[in-house]
Amino acid sequence: MGLFRRLYNKVIIPVIAFLLPGITLRKLFIAMGLGLLMSIFFYLMVFPRVNNKGWVVFIVGFGAVFLGVLFTRTIANLINNILCNRKEVLIAASKTTKSNK
Amino acid sequence: MKYRELYILLLVCCMSLVTETIFSQGLGSLFNRGNTKKGAKGLSKMKDGSDDPADYILRPQYKVIADEPLWLLKKNSYENFYYNLLTGSIIGNYDLNLLTGKPRNKEEIDWISSRQEASKSGDSVNIYQFLIQQNRDIDLYFQVSSYGDVGGGFSNQAIYYGFLTNNHNVQDTLIDRIRILRRDIVKKYKIKEGQFGLILDIQNIPGQLTSPDDVQNFKTFIEKLKKQLFPGSEGAKLGIKLPIIHEENNFYYVGNELLKRIIPLFDLVIYKNYSRDLEEINDEQLQWFVKGNYNFLKLDVDSLQKLGIPPSKLIVEFAYLGLNLKRDSTIDKLVFDQLNPIVSYDNMNKLADRPFVKESANETDSSMTKFKFKNGNEFHYDDEHIRLFKYDRLKSLGILGISLHGIGYNNIEKGTKYWKAIADVFGRIPDKLIWYFFGTLLGFLSFGFPYTVIKFWQARNIIAKYKKYLLPILGGWILATFGFLFCLNIIPRNTVGVYIGLGILGLLIIMILARIYLSRLIRLFRK
């Protein structure tokens, strides 16, 4: 148990954090769960239209949904950061902070 | 305020001047140079379909079978098939000796089951291997054929009666031989057992053999064959070829009992809607070959259905045969040229060397295409248009598929419109999986925009306070949504779709630029 905990803290968490910054294990599991669930719909919709093996379609669907879920968060953070870092927004924010003081 | 209106008016005048200049030079000249031209050409070439049958795959519910028995098989003729448009191929046959149960074409069977064929690359490869190499999922059928022409001084009735009653264990010999042959081919060329089926092409059984005992004997033979060759009935591929329904006094169609009892034992039924033995058909019925061709074919399918053959098991076989007709001046009618009534497409070119007038088929009366010669003789055949029409109408009747008899023998080359007709009716162009991958990513990207507003109060406040950020965010969201719909083919993935996308992009750029310059103008007036 101790070995697993050490492995988890020293290896698994840092590797995940390195690959997907800002992610937690909980969010990762949610993304994987969503990926699995939605790849069923992906498979049902896409398989009759393409000329690939069923398992390939399922894996690609899982990958697309899994990456997509993470992508949504990234995009949301990106848009928020861009908006918050606009010059006039920063100036307005600093004025508000000063007046509050 | 007055000045602002004046400036706006000036701006509109300038824009209309520029627009008029562009139109007066012609829009063509705008796309007439370098990359712009290439891009515009590329866009205009985007189509829904394709002219190349190689781009298509068959819809999973249909079967298309190439039928090349040994007497039609020519070296390398099967290399011209479009394997993407075939679910199966009947290659080779066992010419049954009804008196002994042994094959009459032993040497040919040895040839087809040995490594004597060579592919174009020069490697020694067997036909079965070659077919599997071309399409791993293709079904291979071996055909047992008998046309009752054994000879030996026996009547046809006596020969078939002996066969049906298993005289001298004829049936057992046949089944044993087929089992060994099938086992050897499957083992030697590493073919899956479920891929190797059997088609019974037993013709010319006299119509007199329709007593209940004869019917039962035939059924017992099929049951025995199925039990011994296909012990697990699941995935079995046992088929039967039925002759043209208009043949007189035919064993299969005299009485209603036989087909109803034997058809459930078969997995597919191949209906030959042509006959090489025209004397078997009376003259009036022969007319359907020439006029109202499709309408009779439809009637045939209806009649077969009434005889107990569900369309879901029915495969209609088309031969590449034309009819050679000459004008009989005494009755002023076209009759078959008795010397050479049936002509293969391969020999059709020789006939067409003579001066003729071609009359295309009329789809409303569903007749065949004609070559009309000066002496009044005519040659009737199905061109690719009428084939497409027939395939399409048969498809609407709910049949399982089609079989192409002697397509290799008749040199129906790759790239011909005959293959395109099959692709158009029974095939589809498969989508690329990559579109759906990126479509899904773009869908999530599109969802990311509203998600920002839902998740971050800062973003909500900024957009509410600074309206100028609304347009780029809304534009990004519209573009991502468009990409999502475009990749998933909800907005058609063709030229129109691309122009819609470019239109949205252009509109956004114009709106953003107009907003920037108008605000600058307004600021200028205020000063």
XYZ file of C-alpha atoms in Angstrom:
628
model
C 0.000 0.000 0.000
C 2.787 2.273 0.928
C 4.590 1.552 -2.284
C 1.496 2.315 -4.332
C 0.896 5.593 -2.483
C 4.518 6.607 -3.075
C 4.267 5.630 -6.726
C 1.017 7.564 -7.027
C 2.417 10.722 -5.391
C 5.876 10.629 -6.926
C 5.195 9.295 -10.427
C 1.552 9.164 -11.545
C 0.480 12.600 -10.309
C 3.583 14.439 -11.616
C 3.332 12.702 -15.004
C -0.348 13.619 -15.382
C 0.344 17.165 -14.192
C 3.142 17.445 -16.718
C 1.017 16.180 -19.609
C -2.218 17.942 -18.676
C -1.469 21.025 -16.569
C -4.267 22.068 -14.237
C -5.950 18.697 -14.289
C -6.804 16.650 -11.236
C -7.324 12.937 -11.101
C -11.023 13.464 -10.437
C -11.432 15.588 -13.559
C -9.420 13.050 -15.513
C -11.769 10.244 -14.473
C -14.769 12.391 -15.351
C -13.256 13.049 -18.789
C -12.607 9.337 -19.286
C -16.123 8.409 -18.138
C -17.636 10.992 -20.456
C -15.355 9.768 -23.224
C -16.527 6.194 -22.776
C -20.191 7.175 -22.598
C -20.145 9.532 -25.557
C -17.982 7.281 -27.707
C -20.961 4.889 -27.786
C -23.016 7.596 -29.523
C -19.997 8.456 -31.670
C -19.718 4.811 -32.708
C -23.429 4.503 -33.480
C -23.365 7.632 -35.618
C -20.029 7.232 -37.371
C -19.617 3.474 -37.932
C -22.258 3.158 -40.692
C -20.707 6.074 -42.577
C -17.050 5.101 -42.661
C -15.091 2.134 -43.910
C -13.140 1.334 -40.752
C -13.185 -1.502 -38.259
C -15.619 -1.085 -35.379
C -12.943 -1.013 -32.702
C -10.995 1.696 -34.591
C -14.120 3.875 -34.716
C -14.718 3.319 -30.997
C -11.127 4.160 -30.024
C -11.075 7.288 -32.220
C -14.439 8.314 -30.745
C -13.139 7.837 -27.219
C -9.993 9.824 -28.042
C -11.965 12.635 -29.655
C -14.413 12.963 -26.758
C -11.718 12.628 -24.102
C -9.553 15.296 -25.737
C -12.657 17.378 -26.455
C -13.707 17.453 -22.803
C -10.238 18.646 -21.822
C -10.284 21.040 -24.757
C -13.502 22.687 -23.500
C -11.853 23.557 -20.184
C -8.724 24.839 -21.895
C -10.715 27.042 -24.270
C -12.867 28.410 -21.458
C -9.770 29.304 -19.422
C -8.071 30.791 -22.483
C -11.013 33.062 -23.365
C -11.348 34.149 -19.740
C -7.615 34.933 -19.520
C -7.660 36.904 -22.769
C -10.631 38.962 -21.596
C -9.236 39.564 -18.124
C -5.824 40.618 -19.457
C -7.138 43.355 -21.773
C -5.491 46.668 -20.986
C -8.696 48.595 -20.355
C -10.069 45.799 -18.174
C -6.889 45.741 -16.095
C -7.000 49.560 -15.746
C -10.653 49.472 -14.725
C -9.941 46.700 -12.257
C -6.994 48.549 -10.694
C -9.137 51.731 -10.356
C -11.829 49.742 -8.574
C -9.232 48.229 -6.240
C -7.792 51.677 -5.439
C -11.200 53.208 -4.794
C -12.052 50.299 -2.522
C -8.901 51.031 -0.534
C -23.819 65.448 -37.120
C -24.152 66.850 -40.610
C -20.501 66.042 -41.324
C -20.933 62.454 -40.117
C -23.755 61.816 -42.616
C -21.634 63.413 -45.328
C -18.656 61.186 -44.575
C -20.817 58.052 -44.487
C -22.309 59.041 -47.838
C -18.788 59.519 -49.192
C -17.752 56.091 -47.889
C -20.753 54.406 -49.547
C -19.975 56.205 -52.842
C -16.327 55.051 -52.717
C -17.359 51.460 -51.984
C -19.864 51.378 -54.841
C -17.175 52.780 -57.170
C -14.753 49.994 -56.173
C -17.468 47.345 -56.536
C -18.435 48.637 -59.966
C -14.790 48.588 -61.091
C -14.440 44.958 -59.983
C -17.616 43.922 -61.787
C -16.717 45.861 -64.939
C -13.368 44.001 -65.118
C -15.286 40.765 -64.724
C -15.246 38.467 -61.705
C -13.410 35.891 -63.805
C -10.328 38.094 -63.991
C -10.394 38.350 -60.188
C -9.809 34.572 -59.962
C -7.496 34.460 -62.912
C -4.097 34.462 -61.305
C -1.896 32.099 -59.350
C -3.089 30.561 -56.163
C -6.474 32.281 -56.210
C -7.240 30.540 -59.463
C -6.093 27.190 -58.119
C -8.126 27.668 -54.941
C -11.252 28.633 -56.860
C -10.837 25.661 -59.190
C -10.337 23.330 -56.248
C -13.501 24.600 -54.619
C -15.556 24.251 -57.780
C -14.376 20.647 -58.157
C -15.749 19.586 -54.766
C -18.643 17.248 -55.486
C -20.924 14.918 -53.599
C -20.104 11.904 -55.753
C -17.159 10.436 -57.609
C -16.718 9.117 -61.136
C -14.345 6.394 -60.042
C -16.055 3.167 -58.829
C -12.907 2.482 -56.757
C -13.999 5.268 -54.378
C -17.175 3.428 -53.396
C -17.970 0.653 -50.966
C -21.110 -1.461 -50.923
C -23.905 -0.766 -48.511
C -23.849 -3.599 -45.972
C -27.391 -4.817 -46.694
C -26.665 -5.729 -50.342
C -24.779 -8.538 -52.008
C -23.033 -8.231 -55.355
C -21.580 -11.474 -56.657
C -19.358 -12.028 -59.669
C -20.164 -15.326 -61.351
C -17.303 -16.892 -63.289
C -17.786 -20.647 -63.678
C -14.857 -22.535 -65.144
C -16.164 -22.495 -68.691
C -16.130 -18.690 -68.582
C -12.978 -18.272 -66.580
C -10.155 -16.767 -68.545
C -6.661 -16.288 -67.263
C -6.446 -13.048 -65.301
C -9.995 -12.021 -66.243
C -10.843 -11.744 -62.532
C -8.067 -9.178 -62.096
C -10.337 -6.569 -63.643
C -13.000 -6.823 -60.951
C -13.642 -3.969 -58.560
C -13.308 -5.923 -55.343
C -14.598 -2.993 -53.330
C -17.931 -3.537 -55.127
C -18.138 -7.292 -54.615
C -19.304 -9.226 -51.579
C -18.699 -12.570 -53.189
C -17.434 -14.430 -56.194
C -18.436 -17.745 -57.698
C -15.141 -19.009 -59.020
C -15.031 -22.484 -60.461
C -17.583 -25.216 -60.724
C -18.047 -28.939 -60.289
C -19.566 -30.241 -63.487
C -21.635 -33.028 -62.000
C -21.861 -36.394 -63.682
C -25.377 -37.408 -62.670
C -24.669 -41.079 -63.226
C -21.666 -41.337 -60.917
C -21.623 -38.193 -58.779
C -18.033 -37.524 -59.863
C -16.912 -34.360 -61.637
C -16.750 -34.346 -65.414
C -14.148 -31.599 -65.323
C -11.575 -33.122 -62.995
C -8.656 -31.500 -64.793
C -10.242 -28.065 -64.534
C -10.892 -28.537 -60.829
C -7.277 -29.585 -60.358
C -6.255 -26.475 -62.240
C -8.354 -24.078 -60.177
C -7.360 -25.625 -56.866
C -3.656 -25.638 -57.674
C -1.006 -22.959 -57.843
C -0.964 -22.573 -61.590
C -2.323 -19.084 -61.833
C 0.022 -16.157 -61.832
C -0.787 -12.640 -60.819
C 0.349 -9.607 -62.753
C 3.273 -9.193 -60.405
C 4.543 -12.590 -61.536
C 4.200 -14.281 -58.147
C 2.710 -17.717 -58.236
C -0.677 -17.388 -56.629
C -3.916 -19.306 -56.719
C -7.189 -17.647 -57.776
C -8.667 -18.057 -54.299
C -5.586 -16.529 -52.747
C -5.741 -13.681 -55.205
C -9.387 -12.947 -54.379
C -8.689 -13.002 -50.652
C -5.731 -10.680 -51.175
C -7.978 -8.211 -52.978
C -10.793 -8.331 -50.426
C -10.273 -10.137 -47.150
C -13.988 -10.326 -46.436
C -15.077 -11.642 -49.828
C -17.288 -14.740 -49.845
C -16.066 -17.468 -52.169
C -18.560 -19.827 -53.720
C -17.990 -23.087 -55.458
C -20.690 -24.089 -57.906
C -22.105 -27.530 -58.583
C -23.570 -27.426 -62.050
C -25.551 -29.929 -64.026
C -27.438 -29.373 -67.240
C -28.508 -32.985 -67.690
C -26.342 -33.471 -70.747
C -24.655 -36.634 -69.521
C -25.553 -38.733 -72.535
C -24.872 -42.443 -72.460
C -28.187 -43.286 -74.076
C -30.277 -42.487 -71.003
C -33.243 -40.141 -71.031
C -33.016 -36.972 -68.996
C -35.884 -38.158 -66.821
C -34.184 -41.469 -66.025
C -30.874 -39.767 -65.217
C -32.419 -37.219 -62.851
C -34.695 -39.840 -61.278
C -31.614 -41.925 -60.539
C -29.895 -38.916 -59.006
C -32.873 -37.889 -56.881
C -33.302 -41.429 -55.536
C -29.577 -41.629 -54.768
C -29.124 -44.552 -57.119
C -25.614 -46.062 -56.755
C -24.965 -43.521 -53.941
C -24.564 -40.719 -56.502
C -25.477 -38.028 -53.981
C -23.091 -39.404 -51.371
C -20.236 -39.458 -53.864
C -20.971 -35.842 -54.807
C -21.151 -34.669 -51.202
C -17.949 -36.532 -50.270
C -16.049 -35.052 -53.205
C -17.254 -31.531 -52.486
C -16.404 -31.871 -48.801
C -12.861 -32.995 -49.568
C -12.397 -30.292 -52.209
C -13.710 -27.601 -49.898
C -11.595 -28.820 -46.974
C -8.450 -28.895 -49.128
C -8.958 -25.410 -50.580
C -9.827 -23.916 -47.198
C -6.776 -25.516 -45.583
C -4.333 -24.931 -48.419
C -5.106 -21.284 -48.989
C -5.966 -20.416 -45.392
C -9.512 -19.318 -46.150
C -12.019 -19.115 -43.316
C -14.459 -21.997 -43.526
C -17.403 -19.618 -43.194
C -16.186 -17.747 -46.269
C -16.515 -20.730 -48.550
C -20.045 -21.362 -49.804
C -21.736 -23.584 -52.321
C -24.163 -22.778 -55.139
C -26.330 -25.449 -56.744
C -26.900 -24.832 -60.428
C -28.901 -27.915 -61.312
C -30.933 -27.242 -64.426
C -33.011 -29.030 -67.027
C -34.690 -31.339 -64.521
C -37.746 -32.598 -66.418
C -41.083 -31.197 -65.314
C -42.451 -34.738 -65.052
C -40.495 -35.346 -61.866
C -42.875 -33.471 -59.623
C -44.639 -36.235 -57.756
C -44.645 -35.827 -53.951
C -41.934 -38.489 -53.765
C -39.684 -36.604 -56.203
C -40.179 -33.364 -54.283
C -39.356 -35.166 -51.028
C -36.271 -36.777 -52.610
C -34.972 -33.399 -53.741
C -35.582 -31.930 -50.303
C -33.835 -34.879 -48.644
C -30.824 -34.344 -50.920
C -30.594 -30.644 -49.963
C -30.987 -31.456 -46.262
C -28.246 -34.076 -46.479
C -25.967 -31.684 -48.359
C -26.514 -28.924 -45.848
C -26.075 -31.208 -42.850
C -22.815 -32.688 -44.109
C -21.219 -29.614 -45.645
C -22.521 -26.934 -43.306
C -23.017 -28.677 -39.970
C -23.397 -25.415 -38.044
C -26.164 -23.689 -39.966
C -25.097 -20.269 -38.653
C -23.192 -18.335 -41.300
C -23.766 -21.082 -43.864
C -23.684 -20.003 -47.468
C -25.742 -22.412 -49.464
C -27.412 -21.045 -52.563
C -29.432 -22.264 -55.483
C -29.709 -20.944 -59.014
C -33.191 -20.864 -60.443
C -33.828 -20.733 -64.174
C -35.858 -18.097 -65.944
C -39.474 -18.387 -64.863
C -40.787 -18.313 -68.451
C -39.225 -21.617 -69.405
C -41.928 -24.127 -70.181
C -42.495 -27.234 -68.066
C -39.678 -26.448 -65.648
C -39.127 -28.678 -62.616
C -38.804 -25.749 -60.199
C -41.994 -23.995 -61.277
C -44.426 -26.851 -62.003
C -46.701 -27.006 -58.986
C -46.368 -24.782 -55.947
C -44.911 -27.256 -53.486
C -41.248 -27.665 -54.354
C -39.945 -24.137 -53.869
C -41.978 -23.570 -50.710
C -40.373 -26.664 -49.184
C -36.769 -26.224 -50.284
C -36.225 -22.444 -50.192
C -36.051 -22.251 -46.361
C -32.994 -24.532 -46.604
C -31.086 -22.037 -48.733
C -29.379 -18.847 -47.639
C -29.594 -17.192 -51.031
C -31.457 -17.718 -54.279
C -29.903 -16.586 -57.556
C -32.482 -15.936 -60.248
C -31.170 -16.106 -63.796
C -33.327 -13.640 -65.663
C -31.954 -14.752 -69.008
C -31.764 -17.994 -70.895
C -29.194 -19.433 -73.238
C -31.724 -22.035 -74.358
C -34.247 -19.889 -76.156
C -36.083 -22.896 -77.598
C -37.236 -23.635 -74.047
C -39.271 -20.431 -74.045
C -42.275 -19.780 -76.247
C -42.095 -16.954 -78.737
C -44.582 -14.640 -77.039
C -42.760 -14.808 -73.749
C -39.520 -14.124 -75.539
C -40.824 -10.672 -76.356
C -40.149 -9.546 -72.780
C -36.486 -9.717 -73.574
C -37.004 -6.913 -76.032
C -39.931 -4.808 -74.881
C -41.005 -3.842 -71.423
C -37.948 -5.673 -70.256
C -37.933 -4.288 -66.744
C -41.692 -4.651 -66.255
C -41.419 -8.375 -66.860
C -38.480 -8.586 -64.509
C -40.636 -6.958 -61.844
C -43.407 -9.457 -62.561
C -40.850 -12.252 -62.205
C -39.815 -11.006 -58.764
C -43.496 -10.816 -57.741
C -44.124 -14.345 -59.045
C -41.069 -15.707 -57.238
C -42.306 -14.082 -54.056
C -45.638 -15.838 -54.474
C -43.785 -19.107 -54.971
C -42.222 -18.693 -51.522
C -38.969 -16.836 -52.237
C -38.663 -13.751 -50.041
C -36.955 -10.803 -51.840
C -34.534 -10.622 -48.893
C -32.990 -13.903 -50.153
C -33.222 -13.084 -53.825
C -30.238 -12.204 -55.979
C -31.011 -11.357 -59.590
C -28.336 -12.442 -62.025
C -27.503 -10.363 -65.055
C -25.575 -11.766 -67.959
C -23.666 -9.681 -70.416
C -25.630 -11.066 -73.309
C -27.381 -9.354 -76.164
C -30.090 -10.624 -78.483
C -29.541 -10.946 -82.182
C -32.829 -10.385 -84.046
C -33.666 -10.415 -87.701
C -36.747 -9.070 -89.408
C -39.094 -11.728 -90.751
C -40.751 -10.027 -93.715
C -43.559 -12.644 -93.944
C -44.957 -11.763 -90.540
C -43.265 -8.332 -90.319
C -41.889 -9.138 -86.907
C -38.501 -9.424 -85.334
C -37.535 -13.003 -84.660
C -34.388 -14.459 -83.185
C -31.575 -15.213 -85.518
C -31.621 -18.992 -85.134
C -27.964 -19.341 -86.052
C -26.681 -16.972 -83.437
C -29.544 -15.784 -81.199
C -27.473 -14.823 -78.164
C -24.330 -12.777 -78.415
C -21.951 -11.965 -75.611
C -20.875 -8.381 -75.086
C -17.394 -9.482 -76.014
C -18.606 -10.396 -79.507
C -20.914 -7.420 -79.720
C -18.149 -5.225 -81.089
C -17.830 -7.486 -84.119
C -21.520 -6.965 -84.886
C -21.187 -3.279 -84.283
C -18.543 -3.092 -87.007
C -21.409 -3.086 -89.494
C -23.118 0.279 -90.102
C -25.859 0.740 -87.518
C -27.964 3.314 -85.796
C -27.929 3.203 -82.022
C -31.189 3.854 -80.234
C -30.879 4.394 -76.544
C -33.270 2.604 -74.265
C -36.363 4.363 -73.136
C -36.723 4.162 -69.406
C -40.473 4.688 -69.489
C -41.122 1.471 -71.413
C -37.969 -0.137 -69.988
C -36.920 -1.665 -73.246
C -33.341 -2.508 -74.151
C -30.882 -0.407 -76.103
C -30.883 -1.235 -79.808
C -28.385 -1.364 -82.619
C -30.517 -1.024 -85.764
C -28.813 -2.308 -88.894
C -29.626 -1.195 -92.413
C -31.068 -4.589 -93.403
C -33.711 -4.275 -90.674
C -31.935 -6.602 -88.242
C -31.525 -5.445 -84.694
C -29.280 -6.192 -81.785
C -30.737 -5.596 -78.314
C -28.708 -5.300 -75.142
C -28.537 -3.470 -71.806
C -26.296 -0.457 -71.876
C -25.003 1.025 -68.651
C -27.932 3.465 -68.350
C -30.574 0.776 -68.592
C -28.586 -1.428 -66.206
C -28.540 1.391 -63.690
C -32.291 1.815 -64.133
C -32.922 -1.906 -63.611
C -30.639 -2.175 -60.583
C -32.328 0.817 -59.045
C -35.860 -0.501 -59.556
C -34.921 -3.975 -58.328
C -33.383 -2.395 -55.256
C -36.692 -0.653 -54.594
C -38.356 -4.110 -54.656
C -36.214 -5.065 -51.670
C -33.996 -7.731 -53.265
C -30.789 -8.899 -51.589
C -28.553 -8.001 -54.504
C -27.314 -8.842 -57.966
C -25.021 -11.352 -59.574
C -22.875 -10.523 -62.599
C -22.516 -13.492 -64.909
C -19.294 -13.589 -66.914
C -18.225 -10.035 -66.173
C -14.571 -11.034 -66.549
C -15.223 -13.203 -69.588
C -16.917 -10.305 -71.351
C -14.011 -7.996 -70.710
C -16.085 -5.540 -68.723
C -12.999 -3.563 -67.955
C -12.232 -1.527 -64.886
C -13.401 2.035 -65.198
C -16.390 1.239 -67.390
C -19.781 2.691 -66.609
C -21.171 -0.789 -65.932
C -19.233 -0.817 -62.680
C -20.273 2.756 -61.960
C -23.944 1.722 -62.256
C -23.386 -0.859 -59.493
C -21.544 1.693 -57.377
C -24.295 4.275 -57.829
C -27.130 1.949 -56.856
C -25.673 -0.410 -54.246
C -22.684 1.552 -53.025
C -21.752 4.698 -51.230
C -18.628 6.764 -50.785
C -17.332 6.122 -47.291
C -16.547 9.093 -45.123
C -13.102 9.629 -43.679
C -12.950 9.021 -39.930
C -10.696 12.038 -39.504
C -13.637 14.360 -40.325
C -15.575 13.009 -37.346
C -12.538 13.226 -35.073
C -12.012 16.904 -35.852
C -15.769 17.492 -35.922
C -16.030 16.239 -32.338
C -13.084 18.407 -31.244
C -14.650 21.439 -32.918
C -17.965 20.614 -31.229
C -16.273 20.786 -27.837
C -14.423 23.948 -28.921
C -17.780 25.449 -29.829
C -19.164 24.451 -26.439
C -16.128 26.110 -24.837
C -17.485 29.606 -25.653
C -20.783 29.403 -23.741
C -18.958 27.378 -21.070
C -16.679 30.403 -20.455
C -19.714 32.592 -19.807
C -21.296 29.983 -17.534
C -18.134 29.257 -15.581
C -16.405 32.636 -15.150
C -18.225 35.643 -13.655
C -15.326 37.842 -14.822
C -15.998 36.925 -18.448
C -19.738 37.612 -17.995
C -19.042 41.056 -16.503
C -16.464 42.038 -19.136
C -18.731 41.057 -22.044
C -21.654 42.922 -20.433
C -19.598 46.069 -19.888
C -17.440 46.103 -23.035
C -19.753 45.351 -25.957
C -16.870 45.441 -28.423
C -15.652 42.024 -27.203
C -19.013 40.475 -27.982
C -18.460 40.403 -31.751
C -15.108 38.494 -31.805
C -16.372 36.019 -29.199
C -19.643 35.505 -31.018
C -17.726 35.217 -34.309
C -15.354 32.610 -32.872
C -18.291 30.651 -31.533
C -20.125 30.797 -34.892
C -16.995 29.685 -36.757
C -16.335 26.782 -34.375
C -19.990 25.727 -34.625
C -19.816 25.954 -38.399
C -16.661 23.795 -38.408
C -18.417 21.250 -36.197
C -21.496 21.086 -38.456
C -19.329 21.050 -41.595
C -17.068 18.219 -40.413
C -20.093 16.132 -39.428
C -21.623 16.802 -42.856
C -24.715 18.423 -41.298
C -23.837 21.474 -43.384
C -23.059 19.686 -46.673
C -19.350 19.068 -47.105
C -19.245 20.350 -50.674
C -18.648 23.579 -52.582
C -21.777 25.213 -51.157
C -20.651 24.369 -47.615
C -17.190 25.821 -48.213
C -18.682 29.025 -49.636
C -21.006 29.299 -46.626
C -17.960 29.034 -44.348
C -16.003 31.572 -46.342
C -19.077 33.819 -46.338
C -19.339 33.673 -42.539
C -15.606 34.361 -42.189
C -15.747 37.243 -44.664
C -18.804 38.729 -42.988
C -17.111 38.592 -39.594
C -13.948 40.241 -40.894
C -16.003 42.966 -42.592
C -18.085 43.525 -39.455
C -15.007 43.747 -37.228
C -13.203 46.069 -39.661
C -16.335 48.168 -40.170
C -16.736 48.467 -36.408
C -13.107 49.575 -35.978
C -13.211 52.138 -38.797
C -16.670 53.444 -37.936
C -15.634 53.985 -34.324
C -12.527 55.804 -35.574
C -14.672 57.922 -37.866
C -17.088 58.720 -35.070
C -14.140 59.667 -32.819
C -12.846 61.913 -35.597
C -16.193 63.746 -35.877
C -16.403 64.233 -32.153
C -13.035 65.961 -32.186
